[in-house]
PDB file of C-alpha atoms in Angstrom:
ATOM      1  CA  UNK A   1       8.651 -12.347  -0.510  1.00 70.00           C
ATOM      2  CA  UNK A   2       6.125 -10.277   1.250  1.00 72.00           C
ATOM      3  CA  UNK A   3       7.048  -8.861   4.590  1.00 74.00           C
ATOM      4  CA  UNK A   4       4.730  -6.383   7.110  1.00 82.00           C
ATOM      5  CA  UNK A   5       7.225  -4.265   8.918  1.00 85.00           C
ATOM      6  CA  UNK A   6       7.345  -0.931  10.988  1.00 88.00           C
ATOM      7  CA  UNK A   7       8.355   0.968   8.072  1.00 87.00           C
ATOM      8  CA  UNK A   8      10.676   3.113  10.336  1.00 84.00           C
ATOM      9  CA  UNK A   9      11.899   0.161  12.580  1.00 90.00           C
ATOM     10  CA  UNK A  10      15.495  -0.760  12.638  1.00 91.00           C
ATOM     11  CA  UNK A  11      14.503  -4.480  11.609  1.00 92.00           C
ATOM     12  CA  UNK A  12      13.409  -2.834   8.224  1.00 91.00           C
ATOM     13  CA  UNK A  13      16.546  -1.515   7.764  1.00 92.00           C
ATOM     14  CA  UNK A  14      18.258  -4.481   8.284  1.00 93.00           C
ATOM     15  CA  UNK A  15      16.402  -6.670   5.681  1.00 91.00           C
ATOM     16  CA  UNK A  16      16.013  -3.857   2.763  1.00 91.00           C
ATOM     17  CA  UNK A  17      19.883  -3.352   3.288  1.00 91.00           C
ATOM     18  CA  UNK A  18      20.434  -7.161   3.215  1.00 92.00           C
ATOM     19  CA  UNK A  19      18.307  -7.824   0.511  1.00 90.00           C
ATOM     20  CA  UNK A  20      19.451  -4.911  -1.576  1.00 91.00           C
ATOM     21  CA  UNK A  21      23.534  -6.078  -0.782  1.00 91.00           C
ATOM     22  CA  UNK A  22      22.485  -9.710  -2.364  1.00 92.00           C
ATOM     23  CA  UNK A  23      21.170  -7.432  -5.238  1.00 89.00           C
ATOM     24  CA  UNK A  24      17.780  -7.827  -5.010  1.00 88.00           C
ATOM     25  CA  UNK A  25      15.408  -5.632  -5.533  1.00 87.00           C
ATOM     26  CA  UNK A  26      13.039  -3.431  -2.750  1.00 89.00           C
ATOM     27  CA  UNK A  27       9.397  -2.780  -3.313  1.00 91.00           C
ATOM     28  CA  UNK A  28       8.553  -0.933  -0.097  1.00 93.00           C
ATOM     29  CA  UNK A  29       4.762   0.049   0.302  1.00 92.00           C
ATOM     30  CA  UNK A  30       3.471   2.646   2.835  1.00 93.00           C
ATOM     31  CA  UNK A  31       0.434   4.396   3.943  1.00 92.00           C
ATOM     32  CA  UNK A  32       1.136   8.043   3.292  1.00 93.00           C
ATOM     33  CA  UNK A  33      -0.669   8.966   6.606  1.00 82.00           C
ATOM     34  CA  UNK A  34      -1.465  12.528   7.180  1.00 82.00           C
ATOM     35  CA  UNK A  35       0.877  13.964   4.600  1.00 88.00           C
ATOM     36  CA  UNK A  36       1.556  13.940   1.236  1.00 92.00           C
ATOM     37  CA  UNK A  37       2.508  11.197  -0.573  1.00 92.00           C
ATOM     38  CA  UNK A  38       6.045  12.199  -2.071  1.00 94.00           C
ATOM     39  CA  UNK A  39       7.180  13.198   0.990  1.00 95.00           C
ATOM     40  CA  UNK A  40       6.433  10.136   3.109  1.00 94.00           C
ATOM     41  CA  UNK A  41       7.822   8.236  -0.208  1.00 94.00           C
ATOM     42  CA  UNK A  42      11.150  10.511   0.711  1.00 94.00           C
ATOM     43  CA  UNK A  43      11.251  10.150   4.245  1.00 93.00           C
ATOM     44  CA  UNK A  44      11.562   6.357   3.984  1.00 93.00           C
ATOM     45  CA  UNK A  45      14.120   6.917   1.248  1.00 93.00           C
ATOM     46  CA  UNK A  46      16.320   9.197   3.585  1.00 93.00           C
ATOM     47  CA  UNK A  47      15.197   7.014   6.792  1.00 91.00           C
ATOM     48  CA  UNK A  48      16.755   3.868   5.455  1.00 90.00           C
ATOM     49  CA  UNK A  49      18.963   5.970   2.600  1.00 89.00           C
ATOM     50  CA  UNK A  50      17.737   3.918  -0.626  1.00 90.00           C
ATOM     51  CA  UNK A  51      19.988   3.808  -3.417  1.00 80.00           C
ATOM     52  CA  UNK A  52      18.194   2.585  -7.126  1.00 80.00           C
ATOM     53  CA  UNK A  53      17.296  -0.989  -6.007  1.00 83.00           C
ATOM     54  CA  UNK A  54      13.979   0.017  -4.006  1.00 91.00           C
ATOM     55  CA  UNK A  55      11.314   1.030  -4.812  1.00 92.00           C
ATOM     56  CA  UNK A  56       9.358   2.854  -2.336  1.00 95.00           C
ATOM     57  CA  UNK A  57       5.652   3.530  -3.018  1.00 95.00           C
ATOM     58  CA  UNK A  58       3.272   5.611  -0.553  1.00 95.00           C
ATOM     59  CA  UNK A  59      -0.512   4.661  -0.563  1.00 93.00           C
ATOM     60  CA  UNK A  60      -2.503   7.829   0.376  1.00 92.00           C
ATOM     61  CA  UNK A  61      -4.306   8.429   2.743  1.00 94.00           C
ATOM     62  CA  UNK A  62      -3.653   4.506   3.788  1.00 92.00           C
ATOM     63  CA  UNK A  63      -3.663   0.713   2.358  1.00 87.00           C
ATOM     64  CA  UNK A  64      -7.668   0.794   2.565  1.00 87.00           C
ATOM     65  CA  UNK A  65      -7.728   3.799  -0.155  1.00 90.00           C
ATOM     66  CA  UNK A  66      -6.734   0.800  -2.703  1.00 86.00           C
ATOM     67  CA  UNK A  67      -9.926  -1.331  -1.513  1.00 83.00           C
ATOM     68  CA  UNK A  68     -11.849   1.832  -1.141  1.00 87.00           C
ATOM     69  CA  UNK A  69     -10.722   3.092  -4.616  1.00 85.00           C
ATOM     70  CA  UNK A  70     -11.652  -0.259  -6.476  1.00 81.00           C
ATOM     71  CA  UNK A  71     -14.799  -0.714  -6.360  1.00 82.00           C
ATOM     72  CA  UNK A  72     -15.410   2.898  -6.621  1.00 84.00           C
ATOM     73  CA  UNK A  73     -16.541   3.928  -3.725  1.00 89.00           C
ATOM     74  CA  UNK A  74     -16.281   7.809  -2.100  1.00 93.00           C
ATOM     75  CA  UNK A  75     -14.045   9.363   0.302  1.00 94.00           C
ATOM     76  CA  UNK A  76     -11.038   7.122  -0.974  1.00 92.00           C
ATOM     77  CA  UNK A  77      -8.426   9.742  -0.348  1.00 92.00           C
ATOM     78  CA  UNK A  78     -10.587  11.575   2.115  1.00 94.00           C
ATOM     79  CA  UNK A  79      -7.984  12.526   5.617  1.00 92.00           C
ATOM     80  CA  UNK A  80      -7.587  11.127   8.016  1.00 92.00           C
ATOM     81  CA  UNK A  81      -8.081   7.589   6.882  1.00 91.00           C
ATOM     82  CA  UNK A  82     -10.721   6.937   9.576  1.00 91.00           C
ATOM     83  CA  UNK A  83     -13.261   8.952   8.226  1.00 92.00           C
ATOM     84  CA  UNK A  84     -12.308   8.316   4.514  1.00 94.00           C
ATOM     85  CA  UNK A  85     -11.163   5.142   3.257  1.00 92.00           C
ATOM     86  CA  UNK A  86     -11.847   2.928   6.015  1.00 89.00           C
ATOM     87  CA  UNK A  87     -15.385   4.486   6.736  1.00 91.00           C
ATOM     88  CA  UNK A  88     -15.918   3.770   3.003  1.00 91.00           C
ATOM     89  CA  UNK A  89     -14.911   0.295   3.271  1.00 85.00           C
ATOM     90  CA  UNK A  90     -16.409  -0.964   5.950  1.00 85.00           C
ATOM     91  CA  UNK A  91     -20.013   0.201   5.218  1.00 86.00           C
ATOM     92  CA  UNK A  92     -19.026  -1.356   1.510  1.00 83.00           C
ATOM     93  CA  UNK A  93     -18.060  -4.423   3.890  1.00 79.00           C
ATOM     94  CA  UNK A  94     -20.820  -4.036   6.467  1.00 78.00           C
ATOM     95  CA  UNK A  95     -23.814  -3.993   3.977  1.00 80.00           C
ATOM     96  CA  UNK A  96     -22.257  -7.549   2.472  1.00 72.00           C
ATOM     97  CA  UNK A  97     -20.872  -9.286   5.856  1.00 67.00           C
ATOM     98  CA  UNK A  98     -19.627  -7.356   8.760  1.00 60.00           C
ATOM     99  CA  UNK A  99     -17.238  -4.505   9.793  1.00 58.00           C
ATOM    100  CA  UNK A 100     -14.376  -4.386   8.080  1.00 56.00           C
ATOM    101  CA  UNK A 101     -10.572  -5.087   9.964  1.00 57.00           C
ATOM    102  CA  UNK A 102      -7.485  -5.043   8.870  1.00 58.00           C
ATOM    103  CA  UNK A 103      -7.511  -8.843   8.369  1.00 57.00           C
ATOM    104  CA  UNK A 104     -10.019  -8.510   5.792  1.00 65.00           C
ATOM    105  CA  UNK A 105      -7.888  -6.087   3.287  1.00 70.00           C
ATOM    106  CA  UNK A 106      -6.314  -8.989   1.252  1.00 72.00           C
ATOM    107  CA  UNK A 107      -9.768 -10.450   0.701  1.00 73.00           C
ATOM    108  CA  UNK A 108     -11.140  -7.512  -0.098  1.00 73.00           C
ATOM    109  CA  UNK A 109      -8.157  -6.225  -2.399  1.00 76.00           C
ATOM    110  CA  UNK A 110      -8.335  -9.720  -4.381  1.00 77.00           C
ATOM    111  CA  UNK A 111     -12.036  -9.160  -4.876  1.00 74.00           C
ATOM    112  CA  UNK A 112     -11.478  -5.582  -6.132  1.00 74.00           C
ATOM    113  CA  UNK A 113      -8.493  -7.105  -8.324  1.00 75.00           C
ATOM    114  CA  UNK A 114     -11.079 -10.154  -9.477  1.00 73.00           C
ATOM    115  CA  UNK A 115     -13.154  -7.375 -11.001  1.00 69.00           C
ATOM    116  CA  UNK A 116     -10.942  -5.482 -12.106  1.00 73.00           C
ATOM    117  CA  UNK A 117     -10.586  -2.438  -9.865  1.00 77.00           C
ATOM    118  CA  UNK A 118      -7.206  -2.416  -8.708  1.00 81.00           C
ATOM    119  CA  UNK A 119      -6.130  -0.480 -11.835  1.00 81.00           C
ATOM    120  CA  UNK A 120      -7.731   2.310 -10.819  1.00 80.00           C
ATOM    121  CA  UNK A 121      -5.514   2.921  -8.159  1.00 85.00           C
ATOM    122  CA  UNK A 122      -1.933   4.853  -9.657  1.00 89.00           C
ATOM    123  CA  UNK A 123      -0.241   3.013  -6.609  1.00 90.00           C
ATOM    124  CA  UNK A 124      -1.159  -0.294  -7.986  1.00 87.00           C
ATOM    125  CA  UNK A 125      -0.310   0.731 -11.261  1.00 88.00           C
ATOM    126  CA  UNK A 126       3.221   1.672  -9.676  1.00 90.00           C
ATOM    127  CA  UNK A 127       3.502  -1.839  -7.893  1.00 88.00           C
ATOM    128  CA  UNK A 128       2.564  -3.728 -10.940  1.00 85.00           C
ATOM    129  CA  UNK A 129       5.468  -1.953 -12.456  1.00 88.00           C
ATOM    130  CA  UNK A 130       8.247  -2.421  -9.909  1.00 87.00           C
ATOM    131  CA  UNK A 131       7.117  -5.693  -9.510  1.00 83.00           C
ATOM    132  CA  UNK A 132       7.718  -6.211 -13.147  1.00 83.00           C
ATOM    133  CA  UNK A 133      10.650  -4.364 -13.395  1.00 81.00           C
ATOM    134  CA  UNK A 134      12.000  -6.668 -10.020  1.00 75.00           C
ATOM    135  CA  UNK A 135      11.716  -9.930 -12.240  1.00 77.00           C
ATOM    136  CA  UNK A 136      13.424  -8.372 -15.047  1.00 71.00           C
ATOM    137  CA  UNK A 137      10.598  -8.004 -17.551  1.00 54.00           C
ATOM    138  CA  UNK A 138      11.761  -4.106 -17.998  1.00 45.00           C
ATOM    139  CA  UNK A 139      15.331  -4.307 -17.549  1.00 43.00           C
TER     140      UNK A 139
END
């Protein structure tokens, strides 16, 4: 189940700590804003106090830096994500169709995966792997 939440909304907390009391597992995915990844990986922690079931994964500067870092293009971690990532993308975008919006990120994250790219990107390489390890495949 994929859900798009205010990472530091109430609601949040309500479904990670339902989901992880049925003993699921928590793959929560962030944009690591201005600041460093770790830290905005433990704020959430501490914000919504994760035990071992979740997984929390910050995307730096923002979601786009996985589409940006794909295909290879430049300024993929480049702060803030205006002038980096999403800059990057949406000339990538522009010079194929038109600017780029948030709408467009799954297409353009399952064209970067299509080819390939994804792997790049050590966030993706984390997801992959909680993702695994969620259906059991590590246990």
């Amino acid at each position: 189940m994929v859900l798009h939440l205010p990472v530091c909304s109430a609601k949040m907390t309500r479904i990670v700590r339902a989901h992880l009391g049925s003993g699921r597992r928590v793959v929560i995915l962030v944009d690591a804003e201005l600041g460093r990844a770790g830290e905005r990986e433990r704020s959430v922690r501490e914000k919504h106090r994760l035990g071992g079931g979740a997984e929390v994964i910050a995307v730096g500067p923002c979601m786009e830096a996985l589409a940006c870092t794909a295909p290879g293009l430049r300024g993929c971690r480049d702060k803030p994500c205006s002038r980096g990532p999403v800059r990057a993308v949406n000339e990538y975008w522009r010079r194929r169709r038109r600017d780029c919006e948030k709408c467009f990120l799954p297409q353009l994250l399952l064209e970067a995966d299509g080819a390939g790219g994804l792997e790049k990107a050590e966030e993706f390489r984390r997801l992959l792997e909680a993702v695994s390890k969620a259906c059991g495949k590590w246990s």
